[in-house]
GROMACS .gro file of C-alpha atoms in nm:
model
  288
    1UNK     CA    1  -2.446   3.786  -2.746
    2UNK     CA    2  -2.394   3.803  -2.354
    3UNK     CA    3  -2.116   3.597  -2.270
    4UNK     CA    4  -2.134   3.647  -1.896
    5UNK     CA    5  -2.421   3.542  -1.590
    6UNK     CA    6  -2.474   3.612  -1.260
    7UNK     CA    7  -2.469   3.349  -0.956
    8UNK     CA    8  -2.434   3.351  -0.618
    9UNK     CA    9  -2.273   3.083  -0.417
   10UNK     CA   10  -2.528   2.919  -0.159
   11UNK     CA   11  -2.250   2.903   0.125
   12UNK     CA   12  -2.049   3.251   0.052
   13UNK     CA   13  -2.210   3.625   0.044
   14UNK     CA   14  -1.970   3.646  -0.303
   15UNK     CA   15  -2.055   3.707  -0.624
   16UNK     CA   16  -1.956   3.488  -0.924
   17UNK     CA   17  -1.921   3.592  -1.237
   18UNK     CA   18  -1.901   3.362  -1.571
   19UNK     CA   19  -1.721   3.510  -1.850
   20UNK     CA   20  -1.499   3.435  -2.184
   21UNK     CA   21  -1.195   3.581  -2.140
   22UNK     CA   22  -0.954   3.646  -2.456
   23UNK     CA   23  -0.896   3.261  -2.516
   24UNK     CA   24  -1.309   3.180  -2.580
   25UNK     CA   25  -1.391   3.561  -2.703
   26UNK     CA   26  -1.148   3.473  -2.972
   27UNK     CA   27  -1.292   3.126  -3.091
   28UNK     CA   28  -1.618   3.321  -3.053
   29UNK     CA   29  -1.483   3.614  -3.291
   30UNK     CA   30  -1.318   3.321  -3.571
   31UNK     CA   31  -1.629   3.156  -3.561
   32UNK     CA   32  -1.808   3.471  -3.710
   33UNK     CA   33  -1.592   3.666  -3.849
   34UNK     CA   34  -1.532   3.380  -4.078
   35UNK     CA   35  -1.828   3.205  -4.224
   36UNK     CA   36  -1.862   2.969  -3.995
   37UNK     CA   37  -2.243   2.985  -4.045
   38UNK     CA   38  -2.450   2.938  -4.391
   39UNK     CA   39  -2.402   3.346  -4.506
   40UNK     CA   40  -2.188   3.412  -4.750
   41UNK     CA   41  -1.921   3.629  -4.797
   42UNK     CA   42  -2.146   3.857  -5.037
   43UNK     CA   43  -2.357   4.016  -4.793
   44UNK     CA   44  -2.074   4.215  -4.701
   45UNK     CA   45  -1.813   4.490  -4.826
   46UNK     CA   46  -1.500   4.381  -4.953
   47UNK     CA   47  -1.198   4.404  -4.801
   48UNK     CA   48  -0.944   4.673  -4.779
   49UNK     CA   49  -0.737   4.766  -5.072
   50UNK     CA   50  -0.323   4.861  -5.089
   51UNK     CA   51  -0.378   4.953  -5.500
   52UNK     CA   52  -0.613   5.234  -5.462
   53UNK     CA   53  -0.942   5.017  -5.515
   54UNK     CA   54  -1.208   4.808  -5.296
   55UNK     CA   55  -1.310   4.518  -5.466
   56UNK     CA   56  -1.693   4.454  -5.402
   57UNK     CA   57  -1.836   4.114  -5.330
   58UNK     CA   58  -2.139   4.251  -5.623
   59UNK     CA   59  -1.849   4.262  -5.922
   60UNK     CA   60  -1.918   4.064  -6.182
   61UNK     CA   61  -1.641   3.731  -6.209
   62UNK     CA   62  -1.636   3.799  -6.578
   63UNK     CA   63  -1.557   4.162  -6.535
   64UNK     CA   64  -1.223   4.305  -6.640
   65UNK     CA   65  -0.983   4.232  -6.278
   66UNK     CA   66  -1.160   3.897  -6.270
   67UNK     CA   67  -1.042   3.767  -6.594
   68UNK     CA   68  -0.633   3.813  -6.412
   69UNK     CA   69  -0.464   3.550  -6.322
   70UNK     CA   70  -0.483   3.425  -5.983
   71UNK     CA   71  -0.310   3.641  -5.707
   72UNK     CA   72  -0.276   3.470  -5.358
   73UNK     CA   73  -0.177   3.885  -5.207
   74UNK     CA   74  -0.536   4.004  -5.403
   75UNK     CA   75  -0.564   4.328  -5.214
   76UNK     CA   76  -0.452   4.227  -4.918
   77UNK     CA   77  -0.414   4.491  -4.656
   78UNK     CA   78  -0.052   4.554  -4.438
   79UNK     CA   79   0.031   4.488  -4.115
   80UNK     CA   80   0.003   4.794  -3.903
   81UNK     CA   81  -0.265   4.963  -4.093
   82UNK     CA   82  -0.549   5.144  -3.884
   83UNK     CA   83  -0.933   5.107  -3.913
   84UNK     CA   84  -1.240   5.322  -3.818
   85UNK     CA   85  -1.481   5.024  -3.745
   86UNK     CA   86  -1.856   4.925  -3.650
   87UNK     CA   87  -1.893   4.678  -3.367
   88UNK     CA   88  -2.149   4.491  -3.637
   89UNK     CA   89  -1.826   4.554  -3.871
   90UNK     CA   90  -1.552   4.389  -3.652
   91UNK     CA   91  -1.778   4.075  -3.644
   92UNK     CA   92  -1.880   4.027  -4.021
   93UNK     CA   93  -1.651   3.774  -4.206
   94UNK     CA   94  -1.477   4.035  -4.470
   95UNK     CA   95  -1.312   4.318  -4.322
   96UNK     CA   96  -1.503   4.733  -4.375
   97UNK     CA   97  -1.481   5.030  -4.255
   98UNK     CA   98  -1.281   5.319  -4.393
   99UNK     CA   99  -0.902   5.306  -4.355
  100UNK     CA  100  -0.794   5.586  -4.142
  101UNK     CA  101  -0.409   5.694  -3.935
  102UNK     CA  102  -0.288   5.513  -3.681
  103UNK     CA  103  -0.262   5.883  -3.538
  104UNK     CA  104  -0.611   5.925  -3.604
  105UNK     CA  105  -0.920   5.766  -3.363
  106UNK     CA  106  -0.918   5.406  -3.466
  107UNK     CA  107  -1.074   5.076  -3.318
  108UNK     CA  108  -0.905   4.814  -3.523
  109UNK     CA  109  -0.536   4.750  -3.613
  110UNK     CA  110  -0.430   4.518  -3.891
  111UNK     CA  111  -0.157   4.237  -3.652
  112UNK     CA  112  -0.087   4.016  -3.896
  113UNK     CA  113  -0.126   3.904  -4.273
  114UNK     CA  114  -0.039   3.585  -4.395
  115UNK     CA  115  -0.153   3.328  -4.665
  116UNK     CA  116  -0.286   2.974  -4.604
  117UNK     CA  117  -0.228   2.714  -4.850
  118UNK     CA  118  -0.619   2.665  -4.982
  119UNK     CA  119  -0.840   2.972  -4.948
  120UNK     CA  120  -1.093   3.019  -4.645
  121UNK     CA  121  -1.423   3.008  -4.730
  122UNK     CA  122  -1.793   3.031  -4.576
  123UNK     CA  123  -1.712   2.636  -4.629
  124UNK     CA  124  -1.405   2.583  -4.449
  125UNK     CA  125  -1.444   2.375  -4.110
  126UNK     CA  126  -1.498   2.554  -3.829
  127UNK     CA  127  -1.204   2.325  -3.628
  128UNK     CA  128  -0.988   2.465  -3.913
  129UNK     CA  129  -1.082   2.789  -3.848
  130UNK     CA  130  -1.018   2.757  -3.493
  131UNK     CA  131  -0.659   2.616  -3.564
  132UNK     CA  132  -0.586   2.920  -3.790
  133UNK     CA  133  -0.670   3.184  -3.566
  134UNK     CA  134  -0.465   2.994  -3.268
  135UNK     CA  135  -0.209   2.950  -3.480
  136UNK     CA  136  -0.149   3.294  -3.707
  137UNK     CA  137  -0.355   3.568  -3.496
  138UNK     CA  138  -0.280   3.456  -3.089
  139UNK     CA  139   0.140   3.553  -3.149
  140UNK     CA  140   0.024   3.856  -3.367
  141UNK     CA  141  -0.196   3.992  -3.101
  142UNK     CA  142   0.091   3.929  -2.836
  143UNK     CA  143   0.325   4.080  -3.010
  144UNK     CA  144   0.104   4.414  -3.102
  145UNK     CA  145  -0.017   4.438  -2.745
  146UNK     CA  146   0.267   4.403  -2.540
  147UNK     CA  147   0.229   4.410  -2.149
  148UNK     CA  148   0.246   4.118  -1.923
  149UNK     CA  149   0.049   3.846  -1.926
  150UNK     CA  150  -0.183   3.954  -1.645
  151UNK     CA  151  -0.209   4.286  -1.852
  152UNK     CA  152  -0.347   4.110  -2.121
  153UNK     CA  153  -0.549   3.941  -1.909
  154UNK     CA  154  -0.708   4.269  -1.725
  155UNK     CA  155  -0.792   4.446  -2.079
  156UNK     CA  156  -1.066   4.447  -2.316
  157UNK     CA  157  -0.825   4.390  -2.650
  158UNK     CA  158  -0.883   4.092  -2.821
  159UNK     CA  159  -0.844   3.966  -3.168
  160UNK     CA  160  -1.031   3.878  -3.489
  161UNK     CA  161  -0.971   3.743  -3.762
  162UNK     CA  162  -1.098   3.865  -4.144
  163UNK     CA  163  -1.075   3.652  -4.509
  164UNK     CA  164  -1.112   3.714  -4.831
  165UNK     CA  165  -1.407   3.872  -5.019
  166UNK     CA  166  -1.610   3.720  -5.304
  167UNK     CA  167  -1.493   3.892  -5.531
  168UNK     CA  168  -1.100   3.871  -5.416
  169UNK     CA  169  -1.134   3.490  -5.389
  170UNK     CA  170  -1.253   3.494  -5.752
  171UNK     CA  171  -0.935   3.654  -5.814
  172UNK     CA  172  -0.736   3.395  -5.602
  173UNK     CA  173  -0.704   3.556  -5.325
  174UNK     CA  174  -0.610   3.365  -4.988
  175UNK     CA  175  -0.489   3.501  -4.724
  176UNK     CA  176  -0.579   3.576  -4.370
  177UNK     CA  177  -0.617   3.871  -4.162
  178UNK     CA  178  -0.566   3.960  -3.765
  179UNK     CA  179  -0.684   4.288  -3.626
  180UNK     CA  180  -0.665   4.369  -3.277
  181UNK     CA  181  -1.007   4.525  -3.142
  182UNK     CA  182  -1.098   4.637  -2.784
  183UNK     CA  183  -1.485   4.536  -2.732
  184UNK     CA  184  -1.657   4.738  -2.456
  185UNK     CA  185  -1.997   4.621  -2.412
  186UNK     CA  186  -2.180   4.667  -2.754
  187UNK     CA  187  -1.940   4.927  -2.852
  188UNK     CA  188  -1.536   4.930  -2.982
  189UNK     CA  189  -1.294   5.149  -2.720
  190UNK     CA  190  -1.079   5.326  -2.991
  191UNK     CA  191  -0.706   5.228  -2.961
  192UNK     CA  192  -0.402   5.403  -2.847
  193UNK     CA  193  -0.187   5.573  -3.149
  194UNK     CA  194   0.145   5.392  -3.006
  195UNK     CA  195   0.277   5.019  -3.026
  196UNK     CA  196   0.245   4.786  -2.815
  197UNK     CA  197  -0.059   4.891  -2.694
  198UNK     CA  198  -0.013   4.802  -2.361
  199UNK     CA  199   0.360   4.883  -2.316
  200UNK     CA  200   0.298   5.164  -2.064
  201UNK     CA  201   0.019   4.943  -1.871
  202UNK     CA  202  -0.333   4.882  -1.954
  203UNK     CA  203  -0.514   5.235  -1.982
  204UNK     CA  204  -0.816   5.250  -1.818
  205UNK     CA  205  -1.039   5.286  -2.109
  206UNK     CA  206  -0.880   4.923  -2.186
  207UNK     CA  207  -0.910   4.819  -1.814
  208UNK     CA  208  -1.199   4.549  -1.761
  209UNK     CA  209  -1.399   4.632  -1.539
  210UNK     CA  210  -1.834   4.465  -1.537
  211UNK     CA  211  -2.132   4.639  -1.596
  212UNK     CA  212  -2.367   4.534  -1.297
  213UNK     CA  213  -2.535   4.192  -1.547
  214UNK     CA  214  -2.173   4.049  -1.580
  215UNK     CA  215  -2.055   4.251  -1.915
  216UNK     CA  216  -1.700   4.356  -1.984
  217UNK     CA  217  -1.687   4.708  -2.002
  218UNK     CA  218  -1.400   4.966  -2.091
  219UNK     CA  219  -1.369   5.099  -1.695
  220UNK     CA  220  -1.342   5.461  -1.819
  221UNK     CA  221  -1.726   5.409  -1.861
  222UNK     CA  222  -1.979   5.392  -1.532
  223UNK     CA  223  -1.942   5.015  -1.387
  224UNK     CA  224  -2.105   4.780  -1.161
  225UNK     CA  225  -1.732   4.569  -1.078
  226UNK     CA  226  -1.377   4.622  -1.150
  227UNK     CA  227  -1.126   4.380  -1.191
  228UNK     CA  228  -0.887   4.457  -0.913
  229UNK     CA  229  -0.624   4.103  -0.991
  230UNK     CA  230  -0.577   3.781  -1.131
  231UNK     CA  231  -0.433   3.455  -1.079
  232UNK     CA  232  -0.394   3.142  -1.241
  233UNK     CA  233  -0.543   2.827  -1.145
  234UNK     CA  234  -0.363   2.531  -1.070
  235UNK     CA  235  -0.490   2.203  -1.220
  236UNK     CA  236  -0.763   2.074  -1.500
  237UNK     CA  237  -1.071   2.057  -1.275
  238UNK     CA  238  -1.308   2.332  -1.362
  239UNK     CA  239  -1.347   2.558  -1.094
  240UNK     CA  240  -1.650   2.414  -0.863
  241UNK     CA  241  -1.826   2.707  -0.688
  242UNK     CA  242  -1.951   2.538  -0.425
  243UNK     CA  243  -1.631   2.410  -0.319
  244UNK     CA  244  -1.349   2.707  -0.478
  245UNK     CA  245  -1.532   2.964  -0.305
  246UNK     CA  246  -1.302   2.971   0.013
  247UNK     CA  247  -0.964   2.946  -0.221
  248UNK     CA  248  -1.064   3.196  -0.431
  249UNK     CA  249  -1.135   3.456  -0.166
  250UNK     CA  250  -0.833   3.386   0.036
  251UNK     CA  251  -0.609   3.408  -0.323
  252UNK     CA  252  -0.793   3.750  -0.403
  253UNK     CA  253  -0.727   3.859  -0.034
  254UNK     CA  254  -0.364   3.823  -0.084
  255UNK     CA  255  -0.338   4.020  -0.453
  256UNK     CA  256  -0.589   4.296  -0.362
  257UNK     CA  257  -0.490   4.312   0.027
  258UNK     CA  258  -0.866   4.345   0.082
  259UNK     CA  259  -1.164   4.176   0.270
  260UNK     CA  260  -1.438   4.024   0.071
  261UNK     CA  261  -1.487   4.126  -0.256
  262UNK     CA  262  -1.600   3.871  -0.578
  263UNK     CA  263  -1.421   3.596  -0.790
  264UNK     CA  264  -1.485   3.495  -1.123
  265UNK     CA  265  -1.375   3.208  -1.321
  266UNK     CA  266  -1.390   3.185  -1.703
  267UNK     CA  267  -1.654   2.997  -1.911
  268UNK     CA  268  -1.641   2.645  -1.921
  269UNK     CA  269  -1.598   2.663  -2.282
  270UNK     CA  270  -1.303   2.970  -2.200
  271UNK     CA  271  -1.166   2.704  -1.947
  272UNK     CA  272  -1.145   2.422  -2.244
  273UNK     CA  273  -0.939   2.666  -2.450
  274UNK     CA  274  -0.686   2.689  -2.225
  275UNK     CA  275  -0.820   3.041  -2.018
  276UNK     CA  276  -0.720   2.954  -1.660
  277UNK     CA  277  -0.746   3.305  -1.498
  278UNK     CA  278  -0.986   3.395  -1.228
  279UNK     CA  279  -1.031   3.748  -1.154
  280UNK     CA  280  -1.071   3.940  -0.846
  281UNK     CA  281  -1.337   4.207  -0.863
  282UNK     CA  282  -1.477   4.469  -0.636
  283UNK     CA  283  -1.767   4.663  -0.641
  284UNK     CA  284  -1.778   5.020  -0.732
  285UNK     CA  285  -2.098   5.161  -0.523
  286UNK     CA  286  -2.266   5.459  -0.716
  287UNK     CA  287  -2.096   5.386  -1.045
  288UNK     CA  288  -2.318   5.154  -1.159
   0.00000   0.00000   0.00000
């Protein structure tokens, strides 16, 4: 789903460009990647497994590991642990993809693990949800991405959050997973080997930069607009373009010590979660 549009502001020759930054991308990501539609969690794979086996949301409750006792840590993966993922993978509710080195190419690293005191399930409200992921996977992905905050806010990474299989809730499974993912577009930028991801800078293949309809895109790939700064802006008011337009240039003047250029606030619904960055972009003639 496009999370960006183009407009232009009647009284400035700048572009604006609407996005979700990591705040909204994130609600976005806990809203599907657990149940927070009708599916359930059997039209997907199972989740990883630490004993040697993948449970499968097809096996049988009466079969042999579904007549154990309960077990909260059900195959539960570890913190640190390295994925080869799909994009259409790093969105579905329980966690796939083979498990691979961190050493090895890799788009999605396992932040955190932790248990919640009743399972999550394709039933569990979605403002619950929301107050899981803020609460267990935001300081998880700080912590495993390092950087400042405007690194952070210049890079692709993001988190999401995975839960429980059928078949590893029948066992009495319930905990909660946080991977860190870096979505490019439709695709996944595979991740550096070293922790914190960002503790050297942001990379350009993690660098945000826009394809030229208003899509984040890994920068290492031909782009439209590249994020040149960002600031933070002061106050509750959503940014009005018709009346930030002259602020916003002159703030993205300073920062980028050039002439012109484009601003771009977040969403509204980015803005509501607590995103307060606008970025400074230019344009990148012939890249597009």
């Amino acid at each position: 789903m496009r999370s960006h549009r183009l407009r232009r502001s009647p009284t400035e020759s700048i572009l604006v460009l609407v996005r979700s930054l990591a705040a909204a991308t994130a609600l976005a990501l806990v809203m599907s990647a657990c149940g927070g539609g009708d599916l359930p969690p059997s039209g997907a794979k199972g989740g990883s497994s630490t004993s040697g086996s993948e449970a499968r949301p097809g096996d049988a409750p009466g079969s042999e590991e579904a007549a154990g006792a309960a077990d909260p840590g059900y195959q539960a993966p570890r913190v640190g642990e390295c994925f080869r993922m799909t994009p259409a993978q790093s969105r579905a509710p329980v966690a796939a993809g083979p498990k691979v080195g961190c050493t090895q190419q890799h788009t999605s690293v396992v932040a955190y693990v932790g248990f919640v005191p009743r399972a999550v399930t394709p039933r569990t409200p979605l403002a619950q949800l929301r107050s899981v992921g803020r609460r267990l996977c935001e300081p998880a992905y700080r912590k495993v991405v390092g950087g400042t905050l405007v690194d952070r806010a210049t890079s692709l990474l993001t988190w999401t959050m995975f839960t429980p299989g059928r078949a590893q809730l029948e066992r009495g499974a319930r905990w909660v997973r946080c991977d860190v993912v870096a979505r490019s577009g439709n695709r996944l930028v595979p991740l550096p080997a070293d922790q914190p991801l960002l503790g050297s800078g942001v990379p350009e293949q993690l660098r945000v930069c826009e394809s030229d309809t208003g899509v984040d895109i890994s920068c290492s790939r031909p782009h439209a607009f590249r994020v040149e700064a960002v600031y933070r802006a002061v106050g509750e008011t959503y940014p009005d373009t018709t009346t930030y337009t002259v602020a916003a240039r002159a703030r993205c003047k300073e920062l980028t010590k050039k002439d012109g250029g484009y601003w771009q606030p977040p969403s509204q619904e980015g803005w509501r979660s607590g995103d307060r960055f606008i970025r400074c972009l230019s344009a990148q003639p012939g890249t597009g």
